[in-house]
PDB file of C-alpha atoms in Angstrom:
ATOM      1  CA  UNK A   1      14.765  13.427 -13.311  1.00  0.00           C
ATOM      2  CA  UNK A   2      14.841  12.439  -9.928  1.00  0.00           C
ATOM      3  CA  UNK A   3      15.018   8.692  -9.371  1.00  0.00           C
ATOM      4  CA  UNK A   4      16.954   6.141  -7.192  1.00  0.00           C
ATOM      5  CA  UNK A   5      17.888   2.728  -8.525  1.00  0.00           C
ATOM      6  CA  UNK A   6      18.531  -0.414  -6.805  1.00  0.00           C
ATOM      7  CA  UNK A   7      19.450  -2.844  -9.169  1.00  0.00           C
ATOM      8  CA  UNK A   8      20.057  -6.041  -7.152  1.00  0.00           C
ATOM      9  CA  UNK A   9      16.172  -7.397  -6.450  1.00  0.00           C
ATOM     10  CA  UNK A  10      17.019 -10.138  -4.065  1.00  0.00           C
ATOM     11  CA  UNK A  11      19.999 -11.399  -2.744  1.00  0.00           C
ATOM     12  CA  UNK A  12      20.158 -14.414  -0.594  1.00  0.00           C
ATOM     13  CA  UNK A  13      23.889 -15.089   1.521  1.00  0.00           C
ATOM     14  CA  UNK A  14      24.902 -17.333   4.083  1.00  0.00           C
ATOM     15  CA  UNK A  15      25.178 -16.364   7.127  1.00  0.00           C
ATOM     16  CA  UNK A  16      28.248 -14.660   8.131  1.00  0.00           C
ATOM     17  CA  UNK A  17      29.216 -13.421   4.675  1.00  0.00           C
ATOM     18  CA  UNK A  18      29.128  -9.636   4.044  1.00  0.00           C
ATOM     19  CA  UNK A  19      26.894  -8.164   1.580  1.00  0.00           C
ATOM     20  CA  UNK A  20      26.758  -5.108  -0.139  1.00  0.00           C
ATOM     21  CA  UNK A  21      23.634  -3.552  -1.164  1.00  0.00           C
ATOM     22  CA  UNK A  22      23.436  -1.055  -4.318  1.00  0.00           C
ATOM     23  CA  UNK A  23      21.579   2.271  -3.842  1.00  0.00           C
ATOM     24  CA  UNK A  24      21.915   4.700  -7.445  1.00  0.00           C
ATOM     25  CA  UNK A  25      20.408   7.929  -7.236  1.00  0.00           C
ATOM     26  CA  UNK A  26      19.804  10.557  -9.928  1.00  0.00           C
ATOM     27  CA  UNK A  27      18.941  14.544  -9.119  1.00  0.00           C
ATOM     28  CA  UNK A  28      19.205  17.958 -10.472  1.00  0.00           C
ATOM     29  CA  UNK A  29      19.035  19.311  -6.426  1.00  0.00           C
ATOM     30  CA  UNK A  30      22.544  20.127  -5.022  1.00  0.00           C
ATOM     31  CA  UNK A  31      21.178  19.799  -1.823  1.00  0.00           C
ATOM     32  CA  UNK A  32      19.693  16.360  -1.045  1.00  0.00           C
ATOM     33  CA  UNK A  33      19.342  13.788   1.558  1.00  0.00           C
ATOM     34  CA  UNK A  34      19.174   9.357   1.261  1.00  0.00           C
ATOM     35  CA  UNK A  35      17.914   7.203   3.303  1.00  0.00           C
ATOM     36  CA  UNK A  36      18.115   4.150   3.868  1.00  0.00           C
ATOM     37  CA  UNK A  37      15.267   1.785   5.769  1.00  0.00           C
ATOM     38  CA  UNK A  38      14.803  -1.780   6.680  1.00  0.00           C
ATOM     39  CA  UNK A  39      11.502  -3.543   6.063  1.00  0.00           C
ATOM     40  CA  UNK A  40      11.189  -6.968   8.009  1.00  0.00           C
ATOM     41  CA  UNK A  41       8.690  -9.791   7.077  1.00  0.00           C
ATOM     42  CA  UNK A  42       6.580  -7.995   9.717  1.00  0.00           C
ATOM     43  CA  UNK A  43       5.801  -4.944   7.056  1.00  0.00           C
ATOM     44  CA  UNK A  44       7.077  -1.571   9.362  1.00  0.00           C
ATOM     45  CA  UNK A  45       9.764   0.250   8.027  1.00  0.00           C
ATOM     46  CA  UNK A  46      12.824   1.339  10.228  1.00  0.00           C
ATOM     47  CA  UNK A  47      14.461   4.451   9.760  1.00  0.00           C
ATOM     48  CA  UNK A  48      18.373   3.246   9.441  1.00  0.00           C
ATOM     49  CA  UNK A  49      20.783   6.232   7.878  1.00  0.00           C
ATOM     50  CA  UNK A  50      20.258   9.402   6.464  1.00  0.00           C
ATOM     51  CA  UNK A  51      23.187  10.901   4.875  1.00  0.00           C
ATOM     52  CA  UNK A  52      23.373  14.742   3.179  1.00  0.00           C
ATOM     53  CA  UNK A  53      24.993  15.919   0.073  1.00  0.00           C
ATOM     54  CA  UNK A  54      27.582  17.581   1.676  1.00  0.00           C
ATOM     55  CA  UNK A  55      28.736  14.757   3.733  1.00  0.00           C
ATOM     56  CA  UNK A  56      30.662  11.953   1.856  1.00  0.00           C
ATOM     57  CA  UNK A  57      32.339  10.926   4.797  1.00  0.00           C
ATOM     58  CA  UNK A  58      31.493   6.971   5.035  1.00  0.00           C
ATOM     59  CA  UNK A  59      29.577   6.076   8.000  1.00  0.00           C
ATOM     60  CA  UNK A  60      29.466   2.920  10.183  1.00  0.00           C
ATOM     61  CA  UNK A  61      27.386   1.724  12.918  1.00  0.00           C
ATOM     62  CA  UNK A  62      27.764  -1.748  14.173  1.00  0.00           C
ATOM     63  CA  UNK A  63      27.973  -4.299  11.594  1.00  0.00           C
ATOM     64  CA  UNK A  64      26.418  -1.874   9.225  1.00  0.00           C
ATOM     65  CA  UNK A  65      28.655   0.847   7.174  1.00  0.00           C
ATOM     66  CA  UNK A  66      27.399   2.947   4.179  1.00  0.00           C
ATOM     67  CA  UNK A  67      29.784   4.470   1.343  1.00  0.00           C
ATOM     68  CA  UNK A  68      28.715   7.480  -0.169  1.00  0.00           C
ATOM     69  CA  UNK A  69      29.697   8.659  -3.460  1.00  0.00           C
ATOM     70  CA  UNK A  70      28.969  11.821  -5.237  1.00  0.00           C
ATOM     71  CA  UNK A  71      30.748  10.997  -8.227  1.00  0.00           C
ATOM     72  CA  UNK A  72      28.748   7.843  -9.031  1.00  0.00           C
ATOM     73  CA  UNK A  73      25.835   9.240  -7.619  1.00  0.00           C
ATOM     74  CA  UNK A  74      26.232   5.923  -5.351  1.00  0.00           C
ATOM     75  CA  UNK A  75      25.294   5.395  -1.582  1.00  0.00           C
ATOM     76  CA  UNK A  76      25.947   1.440  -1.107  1.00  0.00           C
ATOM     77  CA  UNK A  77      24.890  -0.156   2.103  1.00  0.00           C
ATOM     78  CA  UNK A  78      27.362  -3.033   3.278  1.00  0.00           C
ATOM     79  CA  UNK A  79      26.137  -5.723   6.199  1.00  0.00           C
ATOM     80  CA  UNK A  80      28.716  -7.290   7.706  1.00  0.00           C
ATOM     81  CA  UNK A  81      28.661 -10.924   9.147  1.00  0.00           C
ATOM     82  CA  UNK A  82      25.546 -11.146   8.226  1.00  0.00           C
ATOM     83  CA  UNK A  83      22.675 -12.732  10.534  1.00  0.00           C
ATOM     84  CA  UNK A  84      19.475 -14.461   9.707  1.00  0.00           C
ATOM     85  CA  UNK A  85      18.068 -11.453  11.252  1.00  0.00           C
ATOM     86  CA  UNK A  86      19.337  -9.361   8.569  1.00  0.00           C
ATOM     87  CA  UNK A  87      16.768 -10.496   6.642  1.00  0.00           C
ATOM     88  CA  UNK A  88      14.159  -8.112   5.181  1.00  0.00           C
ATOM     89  CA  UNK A  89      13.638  -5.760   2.225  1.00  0.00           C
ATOM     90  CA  UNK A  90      15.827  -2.922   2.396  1.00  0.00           C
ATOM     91  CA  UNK A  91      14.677   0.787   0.765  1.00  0.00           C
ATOM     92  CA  UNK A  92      17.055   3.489  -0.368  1.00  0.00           C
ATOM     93  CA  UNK A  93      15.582   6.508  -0.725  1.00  0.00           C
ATOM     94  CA  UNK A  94      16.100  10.519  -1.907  1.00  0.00           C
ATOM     95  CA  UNK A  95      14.545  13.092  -0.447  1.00  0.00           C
ATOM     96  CA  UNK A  96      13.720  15.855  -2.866  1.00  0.00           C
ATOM     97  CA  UNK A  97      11.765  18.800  -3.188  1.00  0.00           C
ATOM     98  CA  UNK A  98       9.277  18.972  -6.208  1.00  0.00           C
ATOM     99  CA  UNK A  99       7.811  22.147  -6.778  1.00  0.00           C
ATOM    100  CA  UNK A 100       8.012  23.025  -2.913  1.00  0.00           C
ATOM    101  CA  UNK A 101       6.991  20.007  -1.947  1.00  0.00           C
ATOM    102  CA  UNK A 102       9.010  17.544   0.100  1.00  0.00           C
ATOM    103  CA  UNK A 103       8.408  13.915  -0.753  1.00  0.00           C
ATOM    104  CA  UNK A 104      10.751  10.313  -0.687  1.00  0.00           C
ATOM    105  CA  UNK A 105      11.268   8.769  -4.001  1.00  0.00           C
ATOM    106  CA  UNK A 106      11.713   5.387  -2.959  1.00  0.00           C
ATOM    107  CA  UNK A 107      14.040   2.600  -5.161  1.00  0.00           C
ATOM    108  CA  UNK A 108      12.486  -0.498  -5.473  1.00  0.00           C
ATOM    109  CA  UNK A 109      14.065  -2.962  -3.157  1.00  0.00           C
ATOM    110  CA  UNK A 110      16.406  -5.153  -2.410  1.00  0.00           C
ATOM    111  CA  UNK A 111      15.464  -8.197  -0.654  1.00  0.00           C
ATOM    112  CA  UNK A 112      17.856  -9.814   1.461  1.00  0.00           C
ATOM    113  CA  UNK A 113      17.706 -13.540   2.544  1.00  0.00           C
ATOM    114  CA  UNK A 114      20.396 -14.434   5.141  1.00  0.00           C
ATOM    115  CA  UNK A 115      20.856 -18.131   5.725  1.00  0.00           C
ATOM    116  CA  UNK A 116      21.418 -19.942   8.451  1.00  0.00           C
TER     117      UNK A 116
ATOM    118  CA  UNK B   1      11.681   8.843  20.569  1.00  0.00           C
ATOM    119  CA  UNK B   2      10.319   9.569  17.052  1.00  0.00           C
ATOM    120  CA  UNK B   3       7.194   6.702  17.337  1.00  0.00           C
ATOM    121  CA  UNK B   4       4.253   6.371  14.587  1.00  0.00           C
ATOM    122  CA  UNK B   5       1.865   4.410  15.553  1.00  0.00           C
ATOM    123  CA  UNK B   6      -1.132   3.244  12.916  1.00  0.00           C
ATOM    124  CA  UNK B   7      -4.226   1.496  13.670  1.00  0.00           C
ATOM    125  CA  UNK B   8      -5.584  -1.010  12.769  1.00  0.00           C
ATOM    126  CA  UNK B   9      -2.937  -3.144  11.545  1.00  0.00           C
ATOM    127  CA  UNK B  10      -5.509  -5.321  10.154  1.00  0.00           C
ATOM    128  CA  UNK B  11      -9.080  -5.132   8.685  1.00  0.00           C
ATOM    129  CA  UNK B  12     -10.878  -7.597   6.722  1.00  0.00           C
ATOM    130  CA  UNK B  13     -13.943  -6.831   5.325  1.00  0.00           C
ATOM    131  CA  UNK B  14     -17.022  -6.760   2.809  1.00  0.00           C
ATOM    132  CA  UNK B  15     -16.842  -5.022  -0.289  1.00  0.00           C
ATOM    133  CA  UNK B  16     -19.076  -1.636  -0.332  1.00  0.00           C
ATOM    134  CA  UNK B  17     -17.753  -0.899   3.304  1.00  0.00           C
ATOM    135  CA  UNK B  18     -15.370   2.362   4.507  1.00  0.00           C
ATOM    136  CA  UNK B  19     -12.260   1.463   6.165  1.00  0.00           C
ATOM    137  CA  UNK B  20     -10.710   4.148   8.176  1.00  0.00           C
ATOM    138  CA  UNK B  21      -6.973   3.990   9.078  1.00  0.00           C
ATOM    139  CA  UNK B  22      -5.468   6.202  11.632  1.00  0.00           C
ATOM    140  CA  UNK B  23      -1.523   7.408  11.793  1.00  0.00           C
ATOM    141  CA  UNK B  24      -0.753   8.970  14.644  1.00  0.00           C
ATOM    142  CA  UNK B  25       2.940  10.565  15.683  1.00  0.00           C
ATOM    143  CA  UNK B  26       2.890   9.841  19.791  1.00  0.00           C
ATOM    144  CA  UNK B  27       5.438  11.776  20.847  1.00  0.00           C
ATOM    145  CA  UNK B  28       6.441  14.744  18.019  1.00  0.00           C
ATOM    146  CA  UNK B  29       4.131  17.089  15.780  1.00  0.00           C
ATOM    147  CA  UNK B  30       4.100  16.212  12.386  1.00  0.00           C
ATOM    148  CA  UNK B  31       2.799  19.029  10.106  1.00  0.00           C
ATOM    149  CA  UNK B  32       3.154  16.840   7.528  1.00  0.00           C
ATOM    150  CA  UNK B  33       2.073  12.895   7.144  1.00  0.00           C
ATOM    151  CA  UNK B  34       1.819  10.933   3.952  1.00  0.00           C
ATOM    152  CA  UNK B  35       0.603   7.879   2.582  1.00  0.00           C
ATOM    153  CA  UNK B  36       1.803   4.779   0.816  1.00  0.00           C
ATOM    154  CA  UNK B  37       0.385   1.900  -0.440  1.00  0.00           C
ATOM    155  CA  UNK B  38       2.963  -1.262  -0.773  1.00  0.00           C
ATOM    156  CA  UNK B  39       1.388  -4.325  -3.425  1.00  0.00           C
ATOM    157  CA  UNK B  40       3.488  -7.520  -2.796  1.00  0.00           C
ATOM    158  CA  UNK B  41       6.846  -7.505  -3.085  1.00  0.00           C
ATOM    159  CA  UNK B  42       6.832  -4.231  -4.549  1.00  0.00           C
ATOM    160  CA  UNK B  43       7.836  -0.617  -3.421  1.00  0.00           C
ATOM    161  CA  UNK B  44       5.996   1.893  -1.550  1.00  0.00           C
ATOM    162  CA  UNK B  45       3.961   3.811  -4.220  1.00  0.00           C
ATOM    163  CA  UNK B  46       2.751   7.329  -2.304  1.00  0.00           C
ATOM    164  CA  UNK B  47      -0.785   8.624  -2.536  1.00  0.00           C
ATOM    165  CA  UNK B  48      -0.907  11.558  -0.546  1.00  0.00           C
ATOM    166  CA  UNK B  49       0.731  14.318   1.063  1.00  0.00           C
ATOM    167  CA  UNK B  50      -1.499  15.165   4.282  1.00  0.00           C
ATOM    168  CA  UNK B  51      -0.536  18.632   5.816  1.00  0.00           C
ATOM    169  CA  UNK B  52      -2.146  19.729   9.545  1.00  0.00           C
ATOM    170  CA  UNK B  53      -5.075  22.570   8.221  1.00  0.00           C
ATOM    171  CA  UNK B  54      -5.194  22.386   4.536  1.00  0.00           C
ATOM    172  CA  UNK B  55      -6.109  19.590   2.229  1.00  0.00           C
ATOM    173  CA  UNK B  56      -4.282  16.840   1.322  1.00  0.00           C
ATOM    174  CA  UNK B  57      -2.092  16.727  -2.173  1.00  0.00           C
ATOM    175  CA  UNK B  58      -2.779  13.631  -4.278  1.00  0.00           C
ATOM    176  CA  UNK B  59      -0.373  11.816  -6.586  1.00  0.00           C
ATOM    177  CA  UNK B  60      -1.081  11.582 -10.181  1.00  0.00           C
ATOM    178  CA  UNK B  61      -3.898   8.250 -10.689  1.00  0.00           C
ATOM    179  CA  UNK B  62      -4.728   8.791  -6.861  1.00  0.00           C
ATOM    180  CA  UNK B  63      -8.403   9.451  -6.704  1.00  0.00           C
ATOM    181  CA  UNK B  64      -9.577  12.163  -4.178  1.00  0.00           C
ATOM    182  CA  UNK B  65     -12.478  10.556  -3.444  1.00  0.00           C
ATOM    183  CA  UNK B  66     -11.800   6.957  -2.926  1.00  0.00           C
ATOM    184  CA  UNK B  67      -9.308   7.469  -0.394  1.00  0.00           C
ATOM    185  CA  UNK B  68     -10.174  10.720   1.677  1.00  0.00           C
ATOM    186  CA  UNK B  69      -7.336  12.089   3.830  1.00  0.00           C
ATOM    187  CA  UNK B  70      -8.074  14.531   6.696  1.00  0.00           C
ATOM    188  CA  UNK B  71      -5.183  16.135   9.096  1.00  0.00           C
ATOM    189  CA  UNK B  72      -6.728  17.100  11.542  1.00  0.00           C
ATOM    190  CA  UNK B  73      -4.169  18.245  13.948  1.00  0.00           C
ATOM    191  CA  UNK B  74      -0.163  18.082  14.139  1.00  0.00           C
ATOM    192  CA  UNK B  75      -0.421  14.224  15.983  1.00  0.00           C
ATOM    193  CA  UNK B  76      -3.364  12.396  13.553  1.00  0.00           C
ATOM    194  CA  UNK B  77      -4.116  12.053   9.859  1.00  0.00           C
ATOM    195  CA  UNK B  78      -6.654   9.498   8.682  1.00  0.00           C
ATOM    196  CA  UNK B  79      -6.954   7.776   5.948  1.00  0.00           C
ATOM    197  CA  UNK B  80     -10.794   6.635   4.998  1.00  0.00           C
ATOM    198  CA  UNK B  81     -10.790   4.066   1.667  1.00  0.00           C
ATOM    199  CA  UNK B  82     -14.487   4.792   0.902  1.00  0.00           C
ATOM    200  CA  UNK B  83     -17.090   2.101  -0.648  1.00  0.00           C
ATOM    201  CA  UNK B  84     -13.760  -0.342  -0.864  1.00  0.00           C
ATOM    202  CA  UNK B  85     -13.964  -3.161  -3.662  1.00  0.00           C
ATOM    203  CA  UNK B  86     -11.603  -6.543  -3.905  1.00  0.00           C
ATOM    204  CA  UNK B  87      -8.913  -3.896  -5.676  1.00  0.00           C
ATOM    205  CA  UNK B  88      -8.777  -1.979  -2.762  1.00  0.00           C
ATOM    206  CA  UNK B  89      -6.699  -4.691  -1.325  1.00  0.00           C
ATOM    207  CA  UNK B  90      -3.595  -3.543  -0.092  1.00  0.00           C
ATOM    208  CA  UNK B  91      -0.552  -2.793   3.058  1.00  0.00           C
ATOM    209  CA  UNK B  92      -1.061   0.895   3.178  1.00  0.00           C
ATOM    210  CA  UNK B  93       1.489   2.789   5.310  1.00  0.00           C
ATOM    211  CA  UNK B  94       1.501   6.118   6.812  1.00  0.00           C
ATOM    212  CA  UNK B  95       4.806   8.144   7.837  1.00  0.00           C
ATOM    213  CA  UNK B  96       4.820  11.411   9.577  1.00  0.00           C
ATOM    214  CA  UNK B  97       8.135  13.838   8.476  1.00  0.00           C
ATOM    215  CA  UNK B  98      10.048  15.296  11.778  1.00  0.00           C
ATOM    216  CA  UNK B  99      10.351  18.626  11.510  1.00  0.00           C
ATOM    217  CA  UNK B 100      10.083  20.674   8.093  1.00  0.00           C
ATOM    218  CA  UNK B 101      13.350  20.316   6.755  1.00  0.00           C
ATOM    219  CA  UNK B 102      14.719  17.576   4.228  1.00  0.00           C
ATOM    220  CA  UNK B 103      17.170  16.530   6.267  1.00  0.00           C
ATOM    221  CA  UNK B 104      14.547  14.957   8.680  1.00  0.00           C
ATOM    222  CA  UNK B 105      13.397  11.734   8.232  1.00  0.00           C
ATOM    223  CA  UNK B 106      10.480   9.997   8.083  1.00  0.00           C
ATOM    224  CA  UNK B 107       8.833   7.930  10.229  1.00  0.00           C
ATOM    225  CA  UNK B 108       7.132   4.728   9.536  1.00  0.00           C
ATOM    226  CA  UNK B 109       3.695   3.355  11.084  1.00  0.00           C
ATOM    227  CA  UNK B 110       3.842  -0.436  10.993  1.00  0.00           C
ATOM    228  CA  UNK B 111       1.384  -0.652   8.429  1.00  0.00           C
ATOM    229  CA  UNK B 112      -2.233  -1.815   7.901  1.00  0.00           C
ATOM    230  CA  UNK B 113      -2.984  -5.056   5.904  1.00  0.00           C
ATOM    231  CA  UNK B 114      -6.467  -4.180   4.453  1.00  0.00           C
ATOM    232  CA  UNK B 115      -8.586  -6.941   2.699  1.00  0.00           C
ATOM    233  CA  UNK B 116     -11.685  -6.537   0.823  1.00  0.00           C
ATOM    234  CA  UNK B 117     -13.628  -9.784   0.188  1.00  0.00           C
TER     235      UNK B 117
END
């Protein structure tokens, strides 16, 4: 089955703490590709990381850093000193191809409150 | 670069009425654009796969002729949400995929809040 799991539904920090958030994925493909995107109260969706099967090397832009693992079929998303702008839904997603036909499957969210 | 840009972001209207929503990719082709619909504080369920020059590919439960989908070229797919009712309501979002490969990601319109009264 292909699916992608993010367990934590909302998670509200101070600001200035780090946060991780949880992104679980499950596929037969040995060739995939996640995502992750950013969803502010506004509704668009911003294209953050994408990260390949092959690659497991961690990745960090900014205040932002992602940790893949194959072995827990994991890619976690960590915020660092976290700002009220931080605040917004975030989506991890796998992109898969279903009988020859590339789609997302999307997890369902975690929402992210950052407070001042 | 990499810019989707839907329209209109907003529509209210009367039930009975067609609502067409446009998703255009302004500066890349996009063979292929889809479409999600997002209820409240839920995730982004897709409807459609719309490919430039061939019909679109509906998700299981999406009906065909409720929501018709053209492509018409590799910059604009529309989305019309025919003779809408109350249930209609929804933020549906388009995305057009870079490219053909996996590896590409999509890209995001910012969405159109559609209201049926």
């Amino acid at each position: 089955a292909q699916k992608v799991t993010q367990a934590q539904t909302e998670i509200s920090v101070v600001e200035k703490e780090d946060v991780t958030l949880d992104c679980v994925y499950e596929t037969r493909d040995t060739t995939y590709y996640l995502f992750w995107y950013k969803q502010p109260p506004s509704g668009e969706l911003v294209f953050l990381i994408r990260r390949n099967s092959f690659d497991e090397q961690n990745e960090i832009s900014g205040r932002y850093s992602w940790n893949f693992q194959k072995s827990t079929s994991s890619f976690n998303f960590t915020i660092t000193a976290s700002q009220v702008v931080d605040s917004a839904v975030y989506f991890c997603a796998l992109s898969t191809t279903t009988s020859g036909t590339y789609k997302y499957i999307f997890g369902t969210g975690t929402r992210l409150k950052v407070l001042a | 670069g990499a810019v989707v840009s839907q329209h209109p972001s907003r529509v209210i209207c009367k039930s009975g009425t067609s609502v067409k929503i446009e998703c255009r990719s302004l500066d890349f082709q996009a063979t292929t654009m889809f479409w999600y619909r997002q209820f409240p504080k839920q995730s982004l369920m897709l409807m459609a796969t719309s490919n430039e020059g061939s019909k679109a590919t509906y998700e299981q439960g999406v009906e065909k002729d409720k929501f018709l989908i053209n492509h018409a070229s590799l910059t604009l797919s529309t989305l019309t949400v025919t003779s809408a009712h109350p249930e209609d309501s929804s933020f549906y979002i388009c995305s057009a995929h870079q490219g053909t490969g996996r590896d590409q990601p999509q890209h995001f319109g910012d969405g159109t809040r559609l209201s049926i009264l």
